[in-house]
Short mmCIF file of C-alpha atoms and ligand atoms in Angstrom, two decimals:
data_model
loop_
_atom_site.label_atom_id
_atom_site.label_comp_id
_atom_site.label_asym_id
_atom_site.label_seq_id
_atom_site.Cartn_x
_atom_site.Cartn_y
_atom_site.Cartn_z
CA MET J 1453 -0.01 0.03 -0.19
CA SER J 1454 2.29 2.78 0.70
CA GLN J 1455 5.90 4.04 -0.42
CA ALA J 1456 8.03 3.26 2.48
CA SER J 1457 11.88 4.13 3.14
CA THR J 1458 12.78 0.29 2.95
CA GLU J 1459 15.07 -0.51 0.39
CA ILE J 1460 13.88 -2.53 -2.95
CA ILE J 1461 14.90 -6.19 -4.02
CA ARG J 1462 12.57 -7.78 -6.21
CA ILE J 1463 9.75 -5.06 -8.25
CA SER J 1464 7.46 -7.39 -10.00
CA GLY J 1465 7.15 -6.89 -15.00
CA HIS J 1466 10.29 -4.75 -14.62
CA ALA J 1467 12.81 -3.66 -17.43
CA GLY J 1468 15.30 -2.19 -15.48
CA SER J 1469 17.68 -2.33 -12.69
CA VAL J 1470 16.23 -2.93 -9.06
CA PRO J 1471 17.56 -0.44 -5.95
CA GLY J 1472 18.38 -2.97 -3.93
CA ALA J 1473 19.44 -5.67 -5.39
CA GLY J 1474 22.04 -7.53 -4.05
CA LEU J 1475 21.28 -5.11 -0.28
CA ASN J 1476 22.51 -7.59 3.08
CA ARG J 1477 20.50 -5.97 5.40
CA GLU J 1478 21.05 -7.00 8.90
CA PHE J 1479 16.83 -8.19 10.16
CA GLN J 1480 14.19 -9.19 7.88
CA VAL J 1481 11.81 -9.18 9.68
CA CYS J 1482 9.01 -12.08 10.78
CA LYS J 1483 5.83 -12.33 11.88
CA LEU J 1484 5.10 -15.59 14.55
CA VAL J 1485 2.11 -16.97 14.85
CA ASP J 1486 1.72 -19.31 17.41
CA THR J 1487 -1.24 -20.99 16.71
CA THR J 1488 -1.52 -22.95 20.05
CA THR J 1489 -2.17 -20.45 22.14
CA CYS J 1490 -4.83 -18.38 19.81
CA ILE J 1491 -7.69 -18.25 21.54
CA GLY J 1492 -9.73 -16.95 18.19
CA CYS J 1493 -11.21 -13.42 19.72
CA LYS J 1494 -10.28 -12.06 16.40
CA ALA J 1495 -8.87 -8.29 18.42
CA CYS J 1496 -6.49 -9.19 15.12
CA GLU J 1497 -8.55 -8.41 12.69
CA VAL J 1498 -10.28 -5.80 14.22
CA ALA J 1499 -6.27 -3.71 14.50
CA CYS J 1500 -6.04 -4.40 11.52
CA LEU J 1501 -9.68 -2.35 10.06
CA GLU J 1502 -8.50 -0.13 12.26
CA TRP J 1503 -5.22 0.92 10.99
CA ASN J 1504 -6.02 0.29 8.12
CA GLY J 1505 -9.33 2.26 7.33
CA TYR J 1506 -11.75 -0.30 6.68
CA THR J 1507 -14.86 -1.22 7.96
CA PHE J 1508 -16.02 -3.98 9.12
CA SER J 1509 -16.87 -6.46 6.44
CA GLU J 1510 -20.88 -8.40 7.21
CA THR J 1511 -20.41 -11.76 8.66
CA THR J 1512 -21.33 -14.93 7.43
CA PHE J 1513 -22.89 -18.27 9.15
CA ASP J 1514 -22.36 -21.36 8.21
CA ASN J 1515 -23.05 -23.20 11.75
CA THR J 1516 -18.94 -22.72 12.54
CA TYR J 1517 -17.39 -20.07 14.48
CA GLN J 1518 -16.20 -18.96 11.12
CA THR J 1519 -16.88 -15.85 10.52
CA MET J 1520 -17.00 -15.51 6.64
CA PRO J 1521 -14.88 -18.52 4.74
CA GLU J 1522 -11.48 -15.64 3.37
CA THR J 1523 -9.99 -12.30 3.38
CA ALA J 1524 -11.06 -9.85 1.37
CA TRP J 1525 -9.99 -7.32 -0.46
CA ASN J 1526 -11.24 -4.91 1.95
CA TYR J 1527 -10.09 -7.35 4.61
CA TRP J 1528 -6.95 -9.03 5.14
CA ASN J 1529 -7.18 -11.19 8.16
CA LEU J 1530 -8.83 -13.36 9.53
CA ILE J 1531 -8.89 -16.68 12.02
CA LYS J 1532 -9.60 -19.60 10.16
CA PHE J 1533 -11.61 -21.94 12.30
CA ASN J 1534 -11.38 -25.77 12.21
CA GLU J 1535 -13.35 -27.81 14.44
CA HIS J 1536 -11.05 -31.08 14.12
CA GLU J 1537 -11.78 -34.03 15.55
CA ARG J 1538 -8.80 -36.25 16.36
CA ALA J 1539 -8.39 -39.82 16.34
CA ASP J 1540 -8.94 -40.27 20.62
CA GLY J 1541 -12.36 -38.78 19.38
CA SER J 1542 -11.46 -35.98 21.56
CA MET J 1543 -12.27 -32.16 19.78
CA MET J 1544 -9.99 -29.40 18.95
CA LEU J 1545 -11.38 -26.45 18.28
CA LEU J 1546 -8.03 -25.05 15.81
CA MET J 1547 -7.41 -21.69 14.70
CA ARG J 1548 -5.09 -19.79 12.61
CA LYS J 1549 -4.42 -16.29 12.07
CA ASP J 1550 -4.95 -15.94 7.86
CA GLN J 1551 -2.41 -13.43 5.85
CA CYS J 1552 -0.26 -12.67 3.44
CA MET J 1553 2.69 -15.22 4.04
CA HIS J 1554 5.05 -12.14 2.39
CA CYS J 1555 6.67 -15.19 1.18
CA GLU J 1556 11.07 -14.67 0.39
CA ASP J 1557 9.94 -16.13 -3.14
CA PRO J 1558 6.40 -14.38 -3.65
CA GLY J 1559 4.13 -16.58 -6.34
CA CYS J 1560 2.55 -13.08 -6.71
CA LEU J 1561 5.15 -10.31 -8.17
CA ALA J 1562 6.68 -13.25 -9.84
CA ALA J 1563 3.25 -13.59 -12.22
CA CYS J 1564 2.32 -9.76 -11.86
CA PRO J 1565 2.55 -8.25 -15.24
CA ALA J 1566 2.68 -4.39 -13.67
CA ASP J 1567 6.02 -2.69 -13.10
CA GLY J 1568 6.63 -1.91 -9.91
CA ALA J 1569 3.40 -3.54 -9.21
CA ILE J 1570 3.95 -5.56 -6.82
CA VAL J 1571 7.81 -4.72 -4.43
CA GLN J 1572 10.49 -7.17 -2.47
CA TYR J 1573 11.18 -4.31 0.60
CA ALA J 1574 15.67 -6.28 1.73
CA ASN J 1575 13.70 -6.54 5.07
CA GLY J 1576 11.07 -9.28 3.67
CA ILE J 1577 8.04 -7.09 2.81
CA VAL J 1578 5.91 -7.89 -0.31
CA ASP J 1579 4.43 -4.86 -0.91
CA PHE J 1580 1.90 -4.19 -2.98
CA GLN J 1581 1.82 -0.65 -4.76
CA GLU J 1582 -2.24 0.32 -6.59
CA GLN J 1583 -0.82 2.95 -8.77
CA HIS J 1584 0.89 0.75 -10.57
CA CYS J 1585 -1.60 -2.13 -11.02
CA ILE J 1586 -2.83 -2.77 -13.37
CA GLY J 1587 -6.12 -4.64 -12.27
CA CYS J 1588 -4.96 -8.64 -14.36
CA GLY J 1589 -5.34 -10.76 -11.61
CA TYR J 1590 -2.35 -12.70 -12.65
CA CYS J 1591 -1.06 -12.47 -8.78
CA ILE J 1592 -4.25 -14.16 -7.74
CA THR J 1593 -2.91 -17.42 -9.67
CA GLY J 1594 0.71 -16.53 -8.66
CA CYS J 1595 0.07 -16.66 -5.21
CA PRO J 1596 0.34 -20.22 -3.39
CA PHE J 1597 -2.24 -18.75 -0.14
CA ASN J 1598 -4.67 -18.10 -1.53
CA ILE J 1599 -4.45 -13.58 -0.43
CA PRO J 1600 -4.79 -11.06 -3.60
CA LYS J 1601 -8.57 -10.02 -3.21
CA PHE J 1602 -9.57 -8.12 -5.76
CA SER J 1603 -11.72 -5.39 -6.17
CA PRO J 1604 -14.14 -4.61 -8.35
CA GLU J 1605 -14.43 -0.68 -7.90
CA ALA J 1606 -11.31 0.36 -7.25
CA ARG J 1607 -10.05 -2.47 -10.50
CA LYS J 1608 -7.02 -3.07 -8.64
CA VAL J 1609 -6.57 -6.31 -5.98
CA PHE J 1610 -5.51 -5.48 -2.07
CA LYS J 1611 -3.36 -7.31 0.39
CA CYS J 1612 -1.61 -7.39 4.10
CA THR J 1613 1.20 -4.90 3.68
CA LEU J 1614 2.99 -6.16 7.38
CA CYS J 1615 2.18 -3.24 8.13
CA ASN J 1616 4.46 -2.02 5.98
CA ASP J 1617 4.12 1.68 6.58
CA ARG J 1618 4.53 0.48 10.91
CA VAL J 1619 7.43 -0.56 10.43
CA SER J 1620 9.68 0.99 8.22
CA VAL J 1621 8.52 3.58 11.32
CA GLY J 1622 10.44 0.69 13.71
CA LEU J 1623 6.49 0.98 15.37
CA GLU J 1624 5.12 -3.21 15.26
CA PRO J 1625 2.29 -4.28 12.74
CA ALA J 1626 -1.02 -3.53 13.89
CA CYS J 1627 -1.68 -7.21 15.03
CA ILE J 1628 0.83 -7.90 17.43
CA LYS J 1629 -0.03 -4.92 19.67
CA ALA J 1630 -3.92 -6.05 20.09
CA CYS J 1631 -2.81 -10.12 20.37
CA PRO J 1632 -3.84 -10.38 23.84
CA THR J 1633 -2.93 -14.05 24.66
CA GLY J 1634 0.67 -13.27 23.66
CA CYS J 1635 0.71 -15.99 21.08
CA LEU J 1636 1.48 -12.70 18.17
CA HIS J 1637 5.04 -11.60 17.85
CA PHE J 1638 7.58 -9.45 15.83
CA GLY J 1639 10.96 -9.15 15.27
CA THR J 1640 13.48 -10.81 12.94
CA LYS J 1641 13.16 -13.78 10.63
CA PRO J 1642 16.22 -15.22 13.29
CA GLU J 1643 14.43 -14.08 16.41
CA MET J 1644 11.67 -15.34 15.70
CA LYS J 1645 12.38 -18.69 14.23
CA GLU J 1646 13.96 -18.97 17.90
CA LEU J 1647 11.07 -18.86 19.63
CA ALA J 1648 9.36 -20.74 17.85
CA GLU J 1649 11.27 -23.19 17.86
CA THR J 1650 11.55 -23.71 21.46
CA ARG J 1651 7.70 -23.82 21.29
CA ALA J 1652 7.55 -26.36 19.52
CA GLU J 1653 9.81 -28.25 21.36
CA GLN J 1654 7.95 -27.44 23.98
CA LEU J 1655 4.39 -28.57 23.48
CA ARG J 1656 5.99 -31.88 21.34
CA ASN J 1657 8.00 -32.44 25.19
CA VAL J 1658 6.13 -30.90 28.05
CA SER J 1659 2.30 -30.77 26.37
CA GLY J 1660 2.20 -33.94 25.02
CA PHE J 1661 1.56 -33.02 21.13
CA ALA J 1662 5.03 -35.49 19.73
CA ASP J 1663 4.13 -33.35 16.04
CA ALA J 1664 3.95 -30.20 17.19
CA GLY J 1665 6.36 -27.96 14.48
CA VAL J 1666 7.54 -24.93 13.01
CA TYR J 1667 5.52 -23.70 9.67
CA ASP J 1668 8.19 -21.43 7.50
CA PRO J 1669 7.59 -23.70 3.40
CA PRO J 1670 10.51 -24.00 1.89
CA GLY J 1671 8.70 -24.42 -1.40
CA VAL J 1672 8.79 -20.29 -1.03
CA SER J 1673 12.10 -20.00 0.18
CA GLY J 1674 10.35 -19.80 3.87
CA THR J 1675 8.32 -17.31 4.24
CA HIS J 1676 7.66 -14.07 6.80
CA VAL J 1677 5.23 -14.96 8.51
CA ILE J 1678 5.71 -18.56 10.52
CA TYR J 1679 3.10 -20.27 12.18
CA VAL J 1680 3.46 -22.44 15.85
CA LEU J 1681 1.32 -25.99 14.42
CA HIS J 1682 0.25 -28.86 17.39
CA ASP J 1683 0.05 -30.48 14.18
CA ALA J 1684 3.40 -29.62 11.42
CA LYS J 1685 2.75 -33.17 9.39
CA ASN J 1686 -0.83 -32.30 8.23
CA PRO J 1687 -0.91 -27.87 7.84
CA GLU J 1688 -4.35 -28.50 5.34
CA LEU J 1689 -6.34 -29.01 8.76
CA TYR J 1690 -5.33 -24.74 10.17
CA GLY J 1691 -7.48 -23.77 7.70
CA GLY J 1692 -6.63 -25.53 4.51
CA LEU J 1693 -2.23 -24.41 4.86
CA PRO J 1694 -0.80 -25.76 2.01
CA LYS J 1695 1.79 -28.52 2.31
CA ASP J 1696 4.41 -27.82 -0.02
CA PRO J 1697 3.35 -24.47 -1.07
CA HIS J 1698 5.40 -22.98 -4.70
CA ILE J 1699 4.68 -21.24 -7.65
CA PRO J 1700 2.20 -23.29 -10.00
CA TYR J 1701 4.17 -25.07 -11.82
CA SER J 1702 2.49 -23.78 -14.73
CA VAL J 1703 2.98 -20.20 -13.76
CA ARG J 1704 6.53 -21.50 -13.50
CA LEU J 1705 6.67 -22.95 -16.63
CA TRP J 1706 4.99 -20.12 -18.17
CA LYS J 1707 7.33 -17.45 -16.65
CA GLY J 1708 10.36 -19.12 -17.75
CA PRO J 1709 11.04 -21.73 -21.13
CA LEU J 1710 7.88 -20.81 -22.14
CA LYS J 1711 8.70 -16.82 -22.02
CA TRP J 1712 11.99 -18.13 -23.52
CA LEU J 1713 11.48 -20.03 -25.70
CA GLY J 1714 8.46 -18.25 -27.19
CA ASN J 1715 10.85 -14.72 -27.72
CA PHE J 1716 13.59 -16.96 -29.56
CA ALA J 1717 10.45 -18.07 -31.70
CA MET J 1718 9.48 -15.14 -32.39
CA ILE J 1719 12.91 -13.12 -33.30
CA GLY J 1720 14.19 -16.64 -34.64
CA GLY J 1721 10.53 -16.05 -37.08
CA LEU J 1722 11.25 -12.28 -38.34
CA VAL J 1723 14.22 -12.99 -39.02
CA GLY J 1724 13.93 -16.13 -41.05
CA LEU J 1725 11.49 -14.33 -43.49
CA ALA J 1726 13.28 -11.98 -43.68
CA TRP J 1727 15.87 -14.53 -44.81
CA HIS J 1728 13.70 -15.98 -46.83
CA TYR J 1729 13.15 -12.64 -49.00
CA MET J 1730 16.23 -12.07 -49.23
CA ARG J 1731 16.88 -15.33 -50.77
CA TYR J 1732 14.22 -16.11 -52.58
CA GLY J 1733 12.68 -12.04 -53.45
CA PRO J 1734 9.19 -11.93 -53.78
CA LYS J 1735 6.79 -14.03 -55.76
CA ASN J 1736 5.65 -11.72 -58.94
CA GLU J 1737 2.21 -12.71 -61.59
CA GLU J 1738 3.65 -13.97 -64.61
CA PRO J 1739 2.11 -12.53 -68.01
CA ILE J 1740 -0.81 -14.66 -68.80
CA PRO J 1741 0.41 -17.39 -71.79
CA PRO J 1742 -0.83 -16.61 -75.25
CA ASP J 1743 -1.74 -20.34 -75.72
CA ASP J 1744 -3.46 -21.12 -72.59
CA ARG J 1745 -6.43 -22.28 -73.73
CA ARG J 1746 -8.28 -22.58 -71.26
CA ARG J 1747 -8.38 -18.90 -71.56
CA VAL J 1748 -11.32 -16.98 -71.12
CA MET S 933 -18.90 -4.06 -62.10
CA SER S 934 -17.88 -4.41 -65.32
CA THR S 935 -17.97 -2.25 -67.09
CA LYS S 936 -14.85 -0.52 -63.75
CA ALA S 937 -13.25 -3.94 -64.97
CA ILE S 938 -13.25 -3.63 -68.67
CA SER S 939 -11.94 0.33 -69.00
CA ARG S 940 -9.59 0.32 -66.86
CA SER S 941 -7.91 -3.39 -68.47
CA THR S 942 -8.27 -1.29 -72.19
CA ALA S 943 -5.64 0.99 -71.10
CA ALA S 944 -3.49 -1.35 -69.62
CA GLY S 945 -3.99 -4.85 -71.80
CA ARG S 946 -5.76 -7.96 -71.27
CA ASP S 947 -3.26 -9.02 -68.80
CA GLU S 948 -3.31 -6.22 -66.53
CA GLU S 949 -7.21 -6.19 -65.99
CA LEU S 950 -9.05 -6.51 -62.82
CA ILE S 951 -11.87 -8.59 -61.98
CA PRO S 952 -13.06 -8.71 -58.05
CA ARG S 953 -11.92 -11.09 -55.45
CA TYR S 954 -12.97 -10.35 -52.87
CA SER S 955 -16.26 -8.66 -51.77
CA LEU S 956 -16.19 -5.17 -49.81
CA GLY S 957 -17.92 -7.27 -46.46
CA GLU S 958 -14.91 -9.50 -46.56
CA ARG S 959 -12.84 -6.73 -47.34
CA ALA S 960 -14.64 -4.50 -43.33
CA ASN S 961 -13.91 -8.36 -41.83
CA HIS S 962 -10.96 -8.74 -42.50
CA TRP S 963 -10.05 -5.00 -41.06
CA LEU S 964 -12.18 -5.17 -38.66
CA GLY S 965 -9.95 -9.68 -37.87
CA SER S 966 -7.08 -7.02 -38.38
CA LEU S 967 -7.27 -4.20 -36.43
CA ALA S 968 -8.03 -6.16 -33.07
CA TYR S 969 -5.56 -8.32 -33.51
CA ILE S 970 -2.80 -5.24 -33.88
CA TYR S 971 -4.25 -4.58 -30.48
CA LEU S 972 -4.84 -7.42 -29.34
CA LEU S 973 -0.89 -8.05 -30.58
CA MET S 974 0.56 -4.97 -28.56
CA THR S 975 -1.59 -5.03 -25.69
CA GLY S 976 -0.49 -9.04 -24.53
CA LEU S 977 2.55 -7.85 -25.48
CA ALA S 978 2.52 -6.00 -23.15
CA PHE S 979 1.34 -8.11 -20.16
CA TRP S 980 3.58 -10.79 -21.67
CA SER S 981 7.33 -8.95 -21.32
CA PRO S 982 8.21 -5.90 -18.96
CA TYR S 983 10.99 -5.61 -23.10
CA LEU S 984 8.19 -4.90 -23.88
CA TYR S 985 5.68 -3.04 -21.62
CA TRP S 986 5.65 0.39 -23.45
CA MET S 987 2.87 -1.18 -26.13
CA ALA S 988 0.58 -0.88 -22.97
CA ALA S 989 1.66 2.95 -23.45
CA VAL S 990 0.79 3.08 -27.33
CA VAL S 991 -1.89 2.34 -26.92
CA GLY S 992 -3.23 3.60 -23.42
CA GLY S 993 -1.21 2.43 -21.14
CA ALA S 994 -1.78 -0.25 -19.77
CA PRO S 995 -4.82 -0.51 -16.43
CA THR S 996 -7.03 0.51 -19.69
CA ALA S 997 -5.37 -1.96 -21.72
CA ARG S 998 -6.53 -4.55 -19.25
CA PHE S 999 -10.12 -3.11 -19.72
CA TRP S 1000 -10.12 -3.59 -23.25
CA HIS S 1001 -7.97 -6.15 -24.33
CA PRO S 1002 -11.11 -8.97 -24.00
CA TRP S 1003 -13.35 -6.82 -25.10
CA LEU S 1004 -10.66 -6.55 -28.54
CA GLY S 1005 -10.84 -9.93 -27.59
CA LEU S 1006 -14.83 -9.97 -28.47
CA ILE S 1007 -15.06 -8.15 -31.40
CA PHE S 1008 -11.47 -10.82 -32.80
CA THR S 1009 -13.76 -14.06 -32.30
CA VAL S 1010 -16.40 -12.43 -33.96
CA SER S 1011 -14.85 -11.03 -36.83
CA LEU S 1012 -13.57 -14.25 -36.87
CA PHE S 1013 -16.75 -16.29 -37.04
CA TRP S 1014 -18.42 -13.65 -39.75
CA MET S 1015 -15.03 -14.87 -41.93
CA LEU S 1016 -16.28 -18.70 -41.04
CA LYS S 1017 -19.64 -18.23 -42.31
CA GLN S 1018 -18.02 -16.13 -45.24
CA TRP S 1019 -15.64 -18.71 -46.41
CA HIS S 1020 -16.06 -21.88 -45.08
CA GLY S 1021 -17.05 -23.15 -48.34
CA ASP S 1022 -12.95 -21.46 -49.86
CA MET S 1023 -11.66 -23.16 -47.06
CA ARG S 1024 -12.55 -27.02 -47.04
CA ILE S 1025 -9.95 -28.76 -47.52
CA ASP S 1026 -9.53 -31.17 -50.19
CA ASP S 1027 -7.34 -33.69 -52.19
CA ASN S 1028 -6.08 -30.62 -54.46
CA ASP S 1029 -4.77 -29.47 -51.03
CA ARG S 1030 -3.61 -32.34 -50.77
CA ALA S 1031 -0.94 -32.42 -53.19
CA TRP S 1032 -0.26 -28.74 -53.10
CA ALA S 1033 1.75 -29.20 -49.36
CA LYS S 1034 3.01 -32.21 -51.17
CA ALA S 1035 4.68 -28.87 -53.15
CA MET S 1036 5.05 -26.75 -50.76
CA PRO S 1037 8.91 -26.77 -50.43
CA ASP S 1038 8.00 -25.66 -53.77
CA TYR S 1039 6.19 -22.50 -52.71
CA ILE S 1040 8.64 -21.46 -50.10
CA GLN S 1041 11.38 -21.14 -52.95
CA ASN S 1042 9.30 -19.77 -55.23
CA ARG S 1043 8.82 -22.63 -58.40
CA ASP S 1044 5.18 -21.37 -57.73
CA ASP S 1045 4.91 -22.75 -61.35
CA GLU S 1046 5.97 -26.43 -60.03
CA LEU S 1047 2.93 -26.36 -58.23
CA PRO S 1048 -1.09 -27.98 -58.46
CA PRO S 1049 -3.36 -24.95 -59.32
CA THR S 1050 -5.68 -23.79 -57.05
CA GLY S 1051 -9.06 -22.98 -56.36
CA ARG S 1052 -10.08 -19.09 -54.56
CA PHE S 1053 -7.16 -20.68 -51.13
CA ASN S 1054 -4.39 -22.48 -51.48
CA PHE S 1055 -3.01 -24.79 -48.83
CA GLY S 1056 -0.66 -22.47 -46.67
CA GLN S 1057 -3.96 -19.83 -46.37
CA LYS S 1058 -6.14 -22.32 -45.40
CA LEU S 1059 -4.07 -23.88 -43.05
CA PHE S 1060 -4.00 -20.21 -41.32
CA PHE S 1061 -7.65 -19.56 -41.80
CA TRP S 1062 -8.25 -22.97 -39.52
CA GLY S 1063 -5.06 -22.21 -36.93
CA MET S 1064 -6.49 -18.87 -36.35
CA LEU S 1065 -10.26 -20.34 -36.11
CA LEU S 1066 -9.31 -23.30 -33.66
CA SER S 1067 -6.38 -20.06 -32.08
CA VAL S 1068 -9.37 -17.96 -30.87
CA ILE S 1069 -11.15 -20.47 -29.94
CA LEU S 1070 -9.08 -21.79 -27.16
CA LEU S 1071 -8.05 -18.04 -27.17
CA LEU S 1072 -11.81 -17.28 -26.33
CA LEU S 1073 -12.27 -20.52 -23.40
CA SER S 1074 -9.06 -18.85 -21.83
CA GLY S 1075 -9.46 -15.19 -22.12
CA VAL S 1076 -13.38 -16.48 -20.18
CA VAL S 1077 -10.57 -16.78 -17.76
CA LEU S 1078 -8.27 -14.62 -16.97
CA TRP S 1079 -10.73 -11.78 -17.76
CA TYR S 1080 -12.74 -12.78 -14.81
CA THR S 1081 -9.87 -14.42 -12.72
CA GLU S 1082 -11.33 -13.34 -9.33
CA THR S 1083 -14.22 -14.61 -9.51
CA LEU S 1084 -13.36 -18.55 -8.98
CA PRO S 1085 -12.91 -19.66 -5.65
CA TRP S 1086 -10.11 -20.89 -4.90
CA SER S 1087 -10.57 -24.87 -5.11
CA LEU S 1088 -11.18 -24.12 -9.68
CA ARG S 1089 -6.87 -22.35 -9.32
CA TYR S 1090 -6.14 -25.85 -11.33
CA VAL S 1091 -8.34 -23.94 -14.20
CA ARG S 1092 -6.35 -20.74 -13.84
CA TYR S 1093 -2.95 -22.35 -14.44
CA ALA S 1094 -4.29 -23.81 -17.35
CA ALA S 1095 -5.91 -20.75 -18.23
CA ILE S 1096 -2.61 -18.78 -18.25
CA LEU S 1097 -0.76 -21.40 -19.92
CA ILE S 1098 -3.08 -21.21 -22.86
CA HIS S 1099 -3.87 -17.94 -23.00
CA ALA S 1100 -0.24 -17.68 -23.66
CA SER S 1101 0.67 -20.67 -25.73
CA VAL S 1102 -1.29 -20.19 -28.07
CA ALA S 1103 -1.27 -16.90 -28.23
CA LEU S 1104 2.00 -16.82 -29.44
CA VAL S 1105 0.95 -19.86 -32.06
CA THR S 1106 -1.20 -16.87 -33.70
CA ILE S 1107 1.82 -14.41 -33.65
CA GLY S 1108 3.77 -17.47 -35.11
CA LEU S 1109 0.87 -17.14 -37.31
CA PHE S 1110 0.25 -13.71 -38.11
CA LEU S 1111 3.89 -13.04 -38.83
CA VAL S 1112 3.97 -15.13 -41.78
CA HIS S 1113 0.58 -13.79 -43.09
CA VAL S 1114 2.09 -10.31 -43.09
CA TYR S 1115 4.65 -10.91 -44.95
CA MET S 1116 3.02 -13.23 -47.59
CA SER S 1117 0.10 -10.23 -48.42
CA THR S 1118 2.19 -6.95 -47.72
CA ILE S 1119 5.94 -7.74 -49.23
CA LEU S 1120 6.32 -11.15 -50.62
CA GLU S 1121 3.19 -11.50 -53.18
CA LYS S 1122 2.34 -8.84 -55.00
CA GLY S 1123 -0.71 -8.05 -54.82
CA SER S 1124 -1.83 -9.48 -51.97
CA PHE S 1125 -2.13 -6.25 -49.75
CA SER S 1126 -4.40 -4.11 -52.40
CA ALA S 1127 -6.99 -6.76 -53.70
CA MET S 1128 -7.79 -6.72 -49.93
CA VAL S 1129 -8.37 -2.82 -49.96
CA HIS S 1130 -9.83 -1.89 -53.30
CA GLY S 1131 -10.62 -6.12 -53.92
CA TYR S 1132 -9.19 -6.77 -57.56
CA VAL S 1133 -6.82 -8.09 -58.50
CA THR S 1134 -5.16 -8.84 -61.98
CA ARG S 1135 -5.87 -10.94 -64.46
CA ALA S 1136 -2.75 -11.98 -64.37
CA TRP S 1137 -2.63 -12.56 -59.75
CA ALA S 1138 -5.38 -14.44 -60.35
CA TRP S 1139 -3.93 -17.25 -62.67
CA THR S 1140 -1.19 -17.13 -61.34
CA PHE S 1141 -1.85 -17.75 -58.12
CA HIS S 1142 -5.20 -19.13 -57.56
CA ARG S 1143 -5.40 -20.44 -61.47
CA THR S 1144 -8.28 -22.81 -60.86
CA TRP S 1145 -10.28 -19.90 -59.17
CA TYR S 1146 -9.86 -17.49 -62.00
CA TYR S 1147 -10.59 -20.33 -64.87
CA GLU S 1148 -13.87 -19.71 -62.45
CA VAL S 1149 -14.68 -16.59 -62.31
CA THR S 1150 -13.63 -16.38 -65.88
CA SER S 1151 -16.15 -18.89 -67.42
CA GLY S 1152 -19.16 -16.97 -65.04
CA SER S 1153 -19.13 -21.11 -63.47
CA ARG S 1154 -19.04 -18.61 -60.81
CA PRO S 1155 -20.43 -15.76 -59.29
CA ARG S 1156 -18.18 -12.73 -58.48
CA PRO S 1157 -17.25 -11.50 -55.26
CA ARG S 1158 -20.01 -9.05 -55.46
CA GLN S 1159 -17.79 -4.74 -54.86
S1 SF4 F 3219 1.55 -14.95 0.36
FE1 SF4 F 3219 0.73 -15.19 -1.31
S2 SF4 F 3219 0.18 -12.46 -1.90
FE2 SF4 F 3219 1.79 -12.95 -0.16
S3 SF4 F 3219 3.85 -12.74 -0.97
FE3 SF4 F 3219 3.16 -15.16 -1.03
S4 SF4 F 3219 3.03 -15.54 -2.66
FE4 SF4 F 3219 2.79 -13.64 -2.73
S1 SF4 F 3220 -3.61 -7.47 -10.34
FE1 SF4 F 3220 -1.50 -7.76 -9.34
S2 SF4 F 3220 -0.51 -9.74 -10.57
FE2 SF4 F 3220 -1.98 -7.31 -11.88
S3 SF4 F 3220 -1.00 -5.84 -12.39
FE3 SF4 F 3220 -2.01 -5.53 -9.99
S4 SF4 F 3220 -0.83 -6.03 -8.51
FE4 SF4 F 3220 0.14 -7.03 -10.77
#
């Protein structure tokens, strides 16, 4: 959303150089969501709306705690509820704060054709710059987490900014501020990773969650939002968190081999036609021979 | 129609006498399709590569291009189906075309007298036509998915994944067809371009490139295109 003073290391649809390419910053930011201590109070949702200036959206009722099916263009942060029955028949309410994961390898940015519509800052934040967005929706296809959402009025796409405007002036994201249980943390990636691993270990050794672990998917080279899960072997249980997220193969094929093949073919085609003309020249009409038998 | 042809012929000799080749409707539709395609090509290439993004600026900017590209796609589709209506008879592939296909190297190497005589359209033109028609169907289907991408639910995301690949690949095929078509009709085969503009070709042109058709129209065994 907002322009920050942070260095930019990646730009969507960009043909030239990138100001911060190759930059090595001391810290990469990270948000840690500990799903095991989330109580589903939705304070983070409200804080997000307040900070970003959106009003509360109408809720839906589907016989569960889920207030709306997924995030929206003007609702970037949503708790996903899942009433999960465990093997021993006991019940667990799994709650996960869903928002942009700020992938280290962002599929949205890879798919975007508009110069500067999506940027990645050196601190890891992936941010949409709506003034450059053309509303094609390719980012929706590129994202493995179902995050970018299209606003029909603006004809542009919006998503969580990781409070880039706050972070760039040294504040925590709004959601972190609001969380009453302290299940949300914000800091550098190594710090958050360590804290998450410590918590996961505690869950495994003390709380009896043998499969507890940290969700920082390597398929997108890690994310700048990480989760502690009771059952890291089945992330799908947490409101459809993908097990092995990666940029869709078709997007990679399209932006990789197909692009090279296509460019090569187009340039080769032009060269080939020019060669043909020089080698064989034009086709000229020939005079009709006077003895043409079928002459009419 | 014939008075015009005859009056022009007296000065230039019989070979230069003009005979009608494309009707007004055929030409109008051809240029409607061409203009739509050129817009689609420029905006499509802008979305294809950052190095060609400037092409969108030429036609009014990228957000505007995103808005109009699908609509021009619809116009192009309509134009091609109108073409199908106009030309389906002439575009039918027959035994003669199979013989012509075998002699394609002669055509490419400008040994046109080695080729079997062709009707109104030769096999190459037919391939171009059917190739474009098939492409436009695939582009339309994948294009609708990209047009309203955001309305597809997450569970149908594979449709998007497929559409993005199909749209780009098929568009590349049409670019290949388009390049060859433009090359042949503007600089390679003299007289073709003006035929699509004015509607007329010379007798010699028709005799050289579409001999069967030439005999048919001149003998009156098929009606001449209405101008
Ligand atoms: S979660 Fe989606 S929108 Fe967010 S950075 Fe990753 S690919 Fe982009
Ligand atoms: S809709 Fe998404 S992919 Fe398209 S220009 Fe906007 S940010 Fe980029």
